[in-house]
Coordinates of C-alpha atoms and ligand atoms in Angstrom, one line a residue:
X4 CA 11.8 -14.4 10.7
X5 CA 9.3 -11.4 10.1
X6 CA 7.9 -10.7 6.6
X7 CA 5.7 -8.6 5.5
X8 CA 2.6 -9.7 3.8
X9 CA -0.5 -7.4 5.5
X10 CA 0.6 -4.0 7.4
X11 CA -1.2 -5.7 10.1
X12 CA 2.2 -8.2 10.4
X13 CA 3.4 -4.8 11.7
X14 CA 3.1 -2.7 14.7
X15 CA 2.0 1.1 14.2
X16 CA 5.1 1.9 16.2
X17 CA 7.2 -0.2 13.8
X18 CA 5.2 1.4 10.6
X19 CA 5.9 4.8 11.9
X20 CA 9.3 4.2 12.2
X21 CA 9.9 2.7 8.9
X22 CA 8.1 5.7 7.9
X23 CA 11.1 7.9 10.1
X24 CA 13.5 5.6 8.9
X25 CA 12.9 6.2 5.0
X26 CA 12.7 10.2 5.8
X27 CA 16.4 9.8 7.9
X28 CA 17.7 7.6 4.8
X29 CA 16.5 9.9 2.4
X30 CA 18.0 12.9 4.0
X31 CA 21.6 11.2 4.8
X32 CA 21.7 8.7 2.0
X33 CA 25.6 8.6 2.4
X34 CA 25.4 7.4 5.7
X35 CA 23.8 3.8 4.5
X36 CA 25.5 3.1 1.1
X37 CA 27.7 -0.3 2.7
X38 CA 24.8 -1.2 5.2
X39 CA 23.3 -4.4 3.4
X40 CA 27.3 -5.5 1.7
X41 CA 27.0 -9.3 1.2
X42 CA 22.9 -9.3 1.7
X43 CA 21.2 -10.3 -1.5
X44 CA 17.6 -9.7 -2.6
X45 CA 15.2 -12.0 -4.5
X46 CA 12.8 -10.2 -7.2
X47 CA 10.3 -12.6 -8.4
X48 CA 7.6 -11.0 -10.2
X49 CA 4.5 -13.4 -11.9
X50 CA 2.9 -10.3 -12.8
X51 CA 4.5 -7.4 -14.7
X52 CA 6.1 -3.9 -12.7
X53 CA 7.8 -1.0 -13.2
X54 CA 7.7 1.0 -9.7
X55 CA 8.0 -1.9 -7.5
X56 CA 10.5 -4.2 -8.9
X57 CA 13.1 -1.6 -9.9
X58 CA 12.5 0.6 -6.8
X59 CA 13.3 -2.6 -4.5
X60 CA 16.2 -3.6 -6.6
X61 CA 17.4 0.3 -6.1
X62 CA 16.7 0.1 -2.9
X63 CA 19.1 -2.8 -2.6
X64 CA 21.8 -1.8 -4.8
X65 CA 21.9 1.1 -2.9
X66 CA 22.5 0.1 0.7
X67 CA 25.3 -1.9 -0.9
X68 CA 23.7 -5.3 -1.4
X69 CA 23.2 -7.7 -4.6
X70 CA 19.9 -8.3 -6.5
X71 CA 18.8 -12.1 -8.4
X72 CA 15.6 -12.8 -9.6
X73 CA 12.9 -12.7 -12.5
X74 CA 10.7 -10.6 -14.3
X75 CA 8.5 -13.3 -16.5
X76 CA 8.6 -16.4 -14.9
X77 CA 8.5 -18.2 -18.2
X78 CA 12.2 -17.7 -18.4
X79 CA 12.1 -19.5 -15.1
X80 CA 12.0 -23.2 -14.9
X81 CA 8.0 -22.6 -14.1
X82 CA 8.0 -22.7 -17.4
X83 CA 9.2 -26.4 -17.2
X84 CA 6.3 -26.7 -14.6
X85 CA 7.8 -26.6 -11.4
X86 CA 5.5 -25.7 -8.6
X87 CA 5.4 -22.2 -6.3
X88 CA 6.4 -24.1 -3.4
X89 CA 9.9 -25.7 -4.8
X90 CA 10.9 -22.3 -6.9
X91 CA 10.4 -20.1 -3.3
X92 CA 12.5 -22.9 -1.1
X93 CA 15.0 -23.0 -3.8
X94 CA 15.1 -19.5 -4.4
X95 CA 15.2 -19.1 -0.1
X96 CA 18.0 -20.7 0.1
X97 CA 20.0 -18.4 -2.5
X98 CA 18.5 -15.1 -1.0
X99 CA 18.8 -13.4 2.1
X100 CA 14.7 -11.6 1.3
X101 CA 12.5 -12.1 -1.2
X102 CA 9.8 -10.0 -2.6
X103 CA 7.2 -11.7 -4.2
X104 CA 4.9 -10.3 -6.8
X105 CA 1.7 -12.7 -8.2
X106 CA -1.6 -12.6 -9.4
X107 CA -2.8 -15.0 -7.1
X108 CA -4.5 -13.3 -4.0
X109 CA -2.2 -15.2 -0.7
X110 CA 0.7 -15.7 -3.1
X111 CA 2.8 -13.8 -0.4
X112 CA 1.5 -15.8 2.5
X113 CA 2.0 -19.6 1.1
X114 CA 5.4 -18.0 0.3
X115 CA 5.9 -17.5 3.9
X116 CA 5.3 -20.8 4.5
X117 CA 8.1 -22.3 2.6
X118 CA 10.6 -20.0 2.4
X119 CA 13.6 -20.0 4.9
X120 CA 14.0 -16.2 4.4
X121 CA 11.7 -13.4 5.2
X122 CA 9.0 -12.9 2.3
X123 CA 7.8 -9.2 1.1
X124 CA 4.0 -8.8 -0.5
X125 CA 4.7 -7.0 -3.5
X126 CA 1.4 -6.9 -4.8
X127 CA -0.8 -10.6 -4.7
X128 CA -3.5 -9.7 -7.0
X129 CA -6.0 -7.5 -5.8
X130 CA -5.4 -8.3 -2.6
X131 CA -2.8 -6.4 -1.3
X132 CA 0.2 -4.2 -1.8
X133 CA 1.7 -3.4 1.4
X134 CA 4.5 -1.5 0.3
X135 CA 2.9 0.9 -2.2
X136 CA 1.1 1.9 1.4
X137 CA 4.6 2.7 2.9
X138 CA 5.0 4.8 0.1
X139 CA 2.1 6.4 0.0
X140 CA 2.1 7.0 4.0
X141 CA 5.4 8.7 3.4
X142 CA 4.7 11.0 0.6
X143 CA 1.3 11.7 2.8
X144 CA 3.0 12.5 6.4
X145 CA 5.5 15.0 4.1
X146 CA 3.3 17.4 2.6
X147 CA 0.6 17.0 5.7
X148 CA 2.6 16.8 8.7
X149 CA 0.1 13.9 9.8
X150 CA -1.8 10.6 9.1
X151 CA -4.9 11.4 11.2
X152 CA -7.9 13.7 10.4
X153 CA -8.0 13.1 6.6
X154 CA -10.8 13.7 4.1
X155 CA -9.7 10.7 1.7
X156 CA -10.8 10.4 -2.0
X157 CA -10.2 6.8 -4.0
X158 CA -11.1 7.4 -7.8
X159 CA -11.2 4.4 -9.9
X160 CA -11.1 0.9 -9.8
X161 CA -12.2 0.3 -6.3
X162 CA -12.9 -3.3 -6.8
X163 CA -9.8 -5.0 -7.9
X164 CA -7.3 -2.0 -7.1
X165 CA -4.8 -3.4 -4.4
X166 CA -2.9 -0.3 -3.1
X167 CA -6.7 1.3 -1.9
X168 CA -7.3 -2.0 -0.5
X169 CA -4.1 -1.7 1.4
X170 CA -4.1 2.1 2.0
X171 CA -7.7 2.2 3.8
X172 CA -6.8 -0.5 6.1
X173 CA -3.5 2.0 7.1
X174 CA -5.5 5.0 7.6
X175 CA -7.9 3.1 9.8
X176 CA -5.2 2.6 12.3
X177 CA -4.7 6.5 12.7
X178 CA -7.8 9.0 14.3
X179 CA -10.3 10.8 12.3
X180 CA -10.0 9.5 8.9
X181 CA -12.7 10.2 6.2
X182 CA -12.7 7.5 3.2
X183 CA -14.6 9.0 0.5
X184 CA -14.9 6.3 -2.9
X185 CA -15.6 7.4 -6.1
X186 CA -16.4 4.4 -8.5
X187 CA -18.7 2.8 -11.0
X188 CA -21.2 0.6 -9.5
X189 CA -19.4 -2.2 -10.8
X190 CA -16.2 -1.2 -9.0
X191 CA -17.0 -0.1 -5.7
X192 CA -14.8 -1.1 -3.0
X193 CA -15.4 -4.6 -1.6
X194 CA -17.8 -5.5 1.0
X195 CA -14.9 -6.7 3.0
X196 CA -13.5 -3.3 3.1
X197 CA -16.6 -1.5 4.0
X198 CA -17.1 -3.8 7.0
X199 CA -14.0 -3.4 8.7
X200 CA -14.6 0.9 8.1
X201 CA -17.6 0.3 10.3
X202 CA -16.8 -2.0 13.0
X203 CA -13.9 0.6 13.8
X204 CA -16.4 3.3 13.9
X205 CA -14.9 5.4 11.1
X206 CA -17.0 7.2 8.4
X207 CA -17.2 6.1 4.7
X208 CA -19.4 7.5 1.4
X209 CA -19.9 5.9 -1.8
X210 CA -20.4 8.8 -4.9
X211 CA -20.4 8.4 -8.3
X212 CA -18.9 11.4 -9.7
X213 CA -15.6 12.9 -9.1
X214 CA -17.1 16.0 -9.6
X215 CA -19.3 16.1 -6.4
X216 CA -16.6 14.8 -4.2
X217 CA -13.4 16.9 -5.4
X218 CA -14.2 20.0 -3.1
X219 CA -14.2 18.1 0.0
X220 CA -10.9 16.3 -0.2
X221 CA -7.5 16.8 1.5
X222 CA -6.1 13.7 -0.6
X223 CA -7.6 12.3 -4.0
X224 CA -5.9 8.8 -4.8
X225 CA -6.5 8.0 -8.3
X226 CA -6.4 4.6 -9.7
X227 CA -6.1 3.0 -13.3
X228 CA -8.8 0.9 -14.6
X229 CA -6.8 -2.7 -14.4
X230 CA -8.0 -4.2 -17.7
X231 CA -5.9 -7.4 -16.7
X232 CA -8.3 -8.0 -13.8
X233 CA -11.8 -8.2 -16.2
X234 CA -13.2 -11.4 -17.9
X235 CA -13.8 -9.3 -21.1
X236 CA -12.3 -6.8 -23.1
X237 CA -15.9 -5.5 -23.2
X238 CA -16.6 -5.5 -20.0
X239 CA -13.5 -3.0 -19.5
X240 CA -14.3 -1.1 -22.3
X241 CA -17.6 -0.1 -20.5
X242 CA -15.1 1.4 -17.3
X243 CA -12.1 2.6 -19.2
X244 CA -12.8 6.2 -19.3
X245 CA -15.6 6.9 -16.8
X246 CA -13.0 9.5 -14.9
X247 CA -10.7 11.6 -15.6
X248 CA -9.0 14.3 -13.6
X249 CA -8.7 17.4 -15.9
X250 CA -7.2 20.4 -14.8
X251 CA -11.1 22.1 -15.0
X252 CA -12.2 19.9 -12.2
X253 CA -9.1 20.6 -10.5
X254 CA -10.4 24.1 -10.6
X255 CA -13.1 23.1 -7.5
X256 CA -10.6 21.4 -5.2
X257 CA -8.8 22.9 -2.6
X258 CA -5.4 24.5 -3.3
X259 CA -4.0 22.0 -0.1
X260 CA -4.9 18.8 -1.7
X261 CA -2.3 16.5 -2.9
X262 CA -3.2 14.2 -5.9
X263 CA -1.6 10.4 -5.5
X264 CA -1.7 7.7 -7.8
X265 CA 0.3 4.3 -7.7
X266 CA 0.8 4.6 -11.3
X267 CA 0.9 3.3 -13.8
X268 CA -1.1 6.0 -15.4
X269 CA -3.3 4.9 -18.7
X270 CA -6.1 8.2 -18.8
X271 CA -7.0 8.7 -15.7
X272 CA -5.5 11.6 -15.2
X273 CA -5.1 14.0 -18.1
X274 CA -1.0 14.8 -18.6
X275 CA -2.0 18.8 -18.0
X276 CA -2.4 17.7 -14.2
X277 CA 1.2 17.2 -14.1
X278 CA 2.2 20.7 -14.3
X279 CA -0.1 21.6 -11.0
X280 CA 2.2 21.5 -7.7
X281 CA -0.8 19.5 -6.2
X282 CA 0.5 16.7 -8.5
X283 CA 2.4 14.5 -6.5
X284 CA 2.6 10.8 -7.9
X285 CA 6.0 11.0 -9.5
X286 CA 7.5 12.3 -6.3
X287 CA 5.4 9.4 -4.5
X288 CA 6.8 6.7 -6.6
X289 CA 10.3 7.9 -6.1
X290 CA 10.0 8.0 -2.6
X291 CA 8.9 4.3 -3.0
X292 CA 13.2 3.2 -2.5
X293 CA 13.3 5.0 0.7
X294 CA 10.9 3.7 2.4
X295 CA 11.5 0.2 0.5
X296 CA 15.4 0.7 1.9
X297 CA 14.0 1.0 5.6
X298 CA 11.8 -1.8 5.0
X299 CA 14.5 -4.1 4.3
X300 CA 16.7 -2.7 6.9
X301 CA 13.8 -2.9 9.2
X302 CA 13.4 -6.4 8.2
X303 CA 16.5 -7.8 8.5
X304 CA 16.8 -7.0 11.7
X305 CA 14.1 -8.0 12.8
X306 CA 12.7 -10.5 15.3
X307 CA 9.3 -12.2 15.2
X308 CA 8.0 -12.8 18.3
X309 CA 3.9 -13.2 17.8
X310 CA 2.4 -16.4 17.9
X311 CA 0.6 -17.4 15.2
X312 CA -2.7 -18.6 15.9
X313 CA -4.3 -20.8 13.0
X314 CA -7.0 -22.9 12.7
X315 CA -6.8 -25.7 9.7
X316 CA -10.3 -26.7 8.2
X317 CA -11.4 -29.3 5.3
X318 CA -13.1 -26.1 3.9
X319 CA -11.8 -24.9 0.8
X320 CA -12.0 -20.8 0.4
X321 CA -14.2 -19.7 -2.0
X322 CA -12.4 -17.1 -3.4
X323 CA -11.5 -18.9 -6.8
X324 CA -8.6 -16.5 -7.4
X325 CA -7.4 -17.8 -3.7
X326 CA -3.7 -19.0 -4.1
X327 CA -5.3 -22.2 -2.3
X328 CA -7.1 -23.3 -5.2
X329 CA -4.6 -23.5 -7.7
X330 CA -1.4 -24.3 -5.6
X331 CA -3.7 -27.7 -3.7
X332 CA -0.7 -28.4 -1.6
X333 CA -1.8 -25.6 0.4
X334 CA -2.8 -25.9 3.7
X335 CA -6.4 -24.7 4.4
X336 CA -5.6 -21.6 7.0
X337 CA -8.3 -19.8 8.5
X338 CA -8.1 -17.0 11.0
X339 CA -11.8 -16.5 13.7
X340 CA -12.9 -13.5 14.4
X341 CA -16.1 -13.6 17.0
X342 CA -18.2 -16.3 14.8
X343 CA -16.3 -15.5 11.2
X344 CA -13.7 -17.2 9.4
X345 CA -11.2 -15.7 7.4
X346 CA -9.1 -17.3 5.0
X347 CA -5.5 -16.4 5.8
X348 CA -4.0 -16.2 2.5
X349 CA -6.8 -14.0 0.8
X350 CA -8.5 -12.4 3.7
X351 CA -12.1 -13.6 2.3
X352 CA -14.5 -14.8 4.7
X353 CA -16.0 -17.9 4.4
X354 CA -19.1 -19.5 5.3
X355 CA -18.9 -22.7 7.8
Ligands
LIG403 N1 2.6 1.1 -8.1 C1 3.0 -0.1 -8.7 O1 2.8 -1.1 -8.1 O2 3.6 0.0 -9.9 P1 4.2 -1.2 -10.7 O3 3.1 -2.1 -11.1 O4 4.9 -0.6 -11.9 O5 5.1 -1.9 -9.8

């Protein structure tokens, strides 16, 4: 079985052709309207979505297959207290491929573990959210013609935001890339992150105004503040607000850069952007069934053929929104990498 739960489950060659794939399907839909007849997909979603949920349930209905699944699991027998690991074997057994939604960074990963059919990361807290990548490598390689050689801007909620987590991971696969973040101090990109942009050799700035960085970007990702993610309605207050694209800063960027956001919008961007053809996002998160159709063709047929190497510890991760320390069932997975451990669910490393 091969799920996706990091890009890195994925080859670039197989990325790039889910990427060809979504461009071939959304050209010549026609031609893949009875491809997935019989196949049914599982939408369980712990955490609220618009884009995501609906766009894989389109994607679905649309290559001919059937959708099941929740959006609140509260009308779920969860709410009855049954665990994460019986609700994904039962629900793998009903299902053909799940994707999995959850605030609990891993959630996708002890999925995998349990489930007798492939398992798709649709977002596990602010970890990860592979497939709002695919989308946003599609709607990039349209309007540039490439993935490589990009002066990238991520506005916004740096710390907790998932899809930039996700999306400079991507880009660091491809040549030349520029990551430019634009944050508060208390939501710069994680640590994590900023490692891995330096042991590949790649160049990275920190600013603090959207203002000084606007000029020099091809591509300016903008991100909500994710008030669901803070301990206190006052400490969001303090961030909500901080940036805002207006069509006068827009005035100093280039007339080639593309403006992308995973939506959902709350201020961010002032609704006068959306009139500029540099305004991309609604065209980005309809291109997210396309490339979520190739992704479940891709995975379907799919064989996985990598060993998984593994080491299990008596450490606990010490990431306290780790799916490990709230589901204890869980066993304790680490990856090495030189002298570092890695938890495998969260990606965090932890000290030994
Ligand atoms: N981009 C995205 O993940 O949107 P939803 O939360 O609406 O799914």
């Amino acid at each position: 079985m091969k799920h996706l739960i990091d890009l890195d489950d994925f080859s670039l060659n197989e990325i790039n052709s889910i990427i060809n794939k979504a461009i071939e399907i959304k050209n010549n839909q026609h031609k893949f309207l009875d491809v997935m007849h019989g196949k049914i997909i599982g939408t369980l979603f712990y955490e609220p979505s618009t884009r995501t949920q609906m766009s894989f349930q389109t994607a679905m209905l649309k290559l001919g297959g059937q959708v099941i699944g929740f959006n609140n699991p509260q009308n779920s027998s969860i709410a009855k207290g049954e665990n994460f690991k019986d609700t994904i074997k039962v629900i793998g057994g009903y299902a053909d491929i799940i994707a999995i939604r959850h605030p609990l960074e891993g959630a996708a990963k002890a999925a995998s573990l349990f489930s007798d059919c492939p398992i798709i990361n649709a977002g596990d807290g602010s970890h990860l959210h592979p497939t709002q990548t695919l989308t946003d490598l599609l709607t990039i390689s349209e309007q540039k013609n490439t993935l490589s050689g990009l002066n990238l801007g991520f506005c916004g909620d740096l710390k907790y935001g998932r899809t930039v987590h996700s999306l400079v991971k991507m880009m660091l696969k491809y040549e030349n890339n520029k990551f430019i973040f634009i944050s508060t101090k208390e939501l710069q990109i994680p640590k994590y992150i900023k490692n891995m942009i330096i042991a590949s050799g790649n160049y990275y700035e920190e600013l603090f105004s959207l203002e000084d960085a606007i000029e020099k970007l091809d591509i300016l990702y903008m991100t909500r503040i994710q008030r669901e993610r803070f301990k206190s309605i006052q400490d969001y207050n303090m961030q909500k607000n901080v940036f805002k694209l207006t069509t006068d800063k827009l005035e100093r960027a280039s007339p080639n850069m593309i403006i992308l956001h995973p939506l959902p919008r709350v201020d961010e961007i002032d609704i006068a952007v959306d009139n500029d053809p540099r305004a991309l996002y609604f065209k980005q998160a309809s291109n997210g069934v396309f490339v979520r159709m190739a992704l479940i063709l891709h995975i379907l047929s799919a064989k996985n053929t990598e060993a998984v190497e593994r080491i299990n510890l008596n450490e606990c991760c010490t990431n306290k929104l780790c799916i490990t320390n709230h589901e204890k069932y869980l066993p304790h997975y680490f990856k090495k990498n030189k002298n570092d451990y890695f938890c495998e669910y969260c990606s965090r490393e932890i000290k030994l």
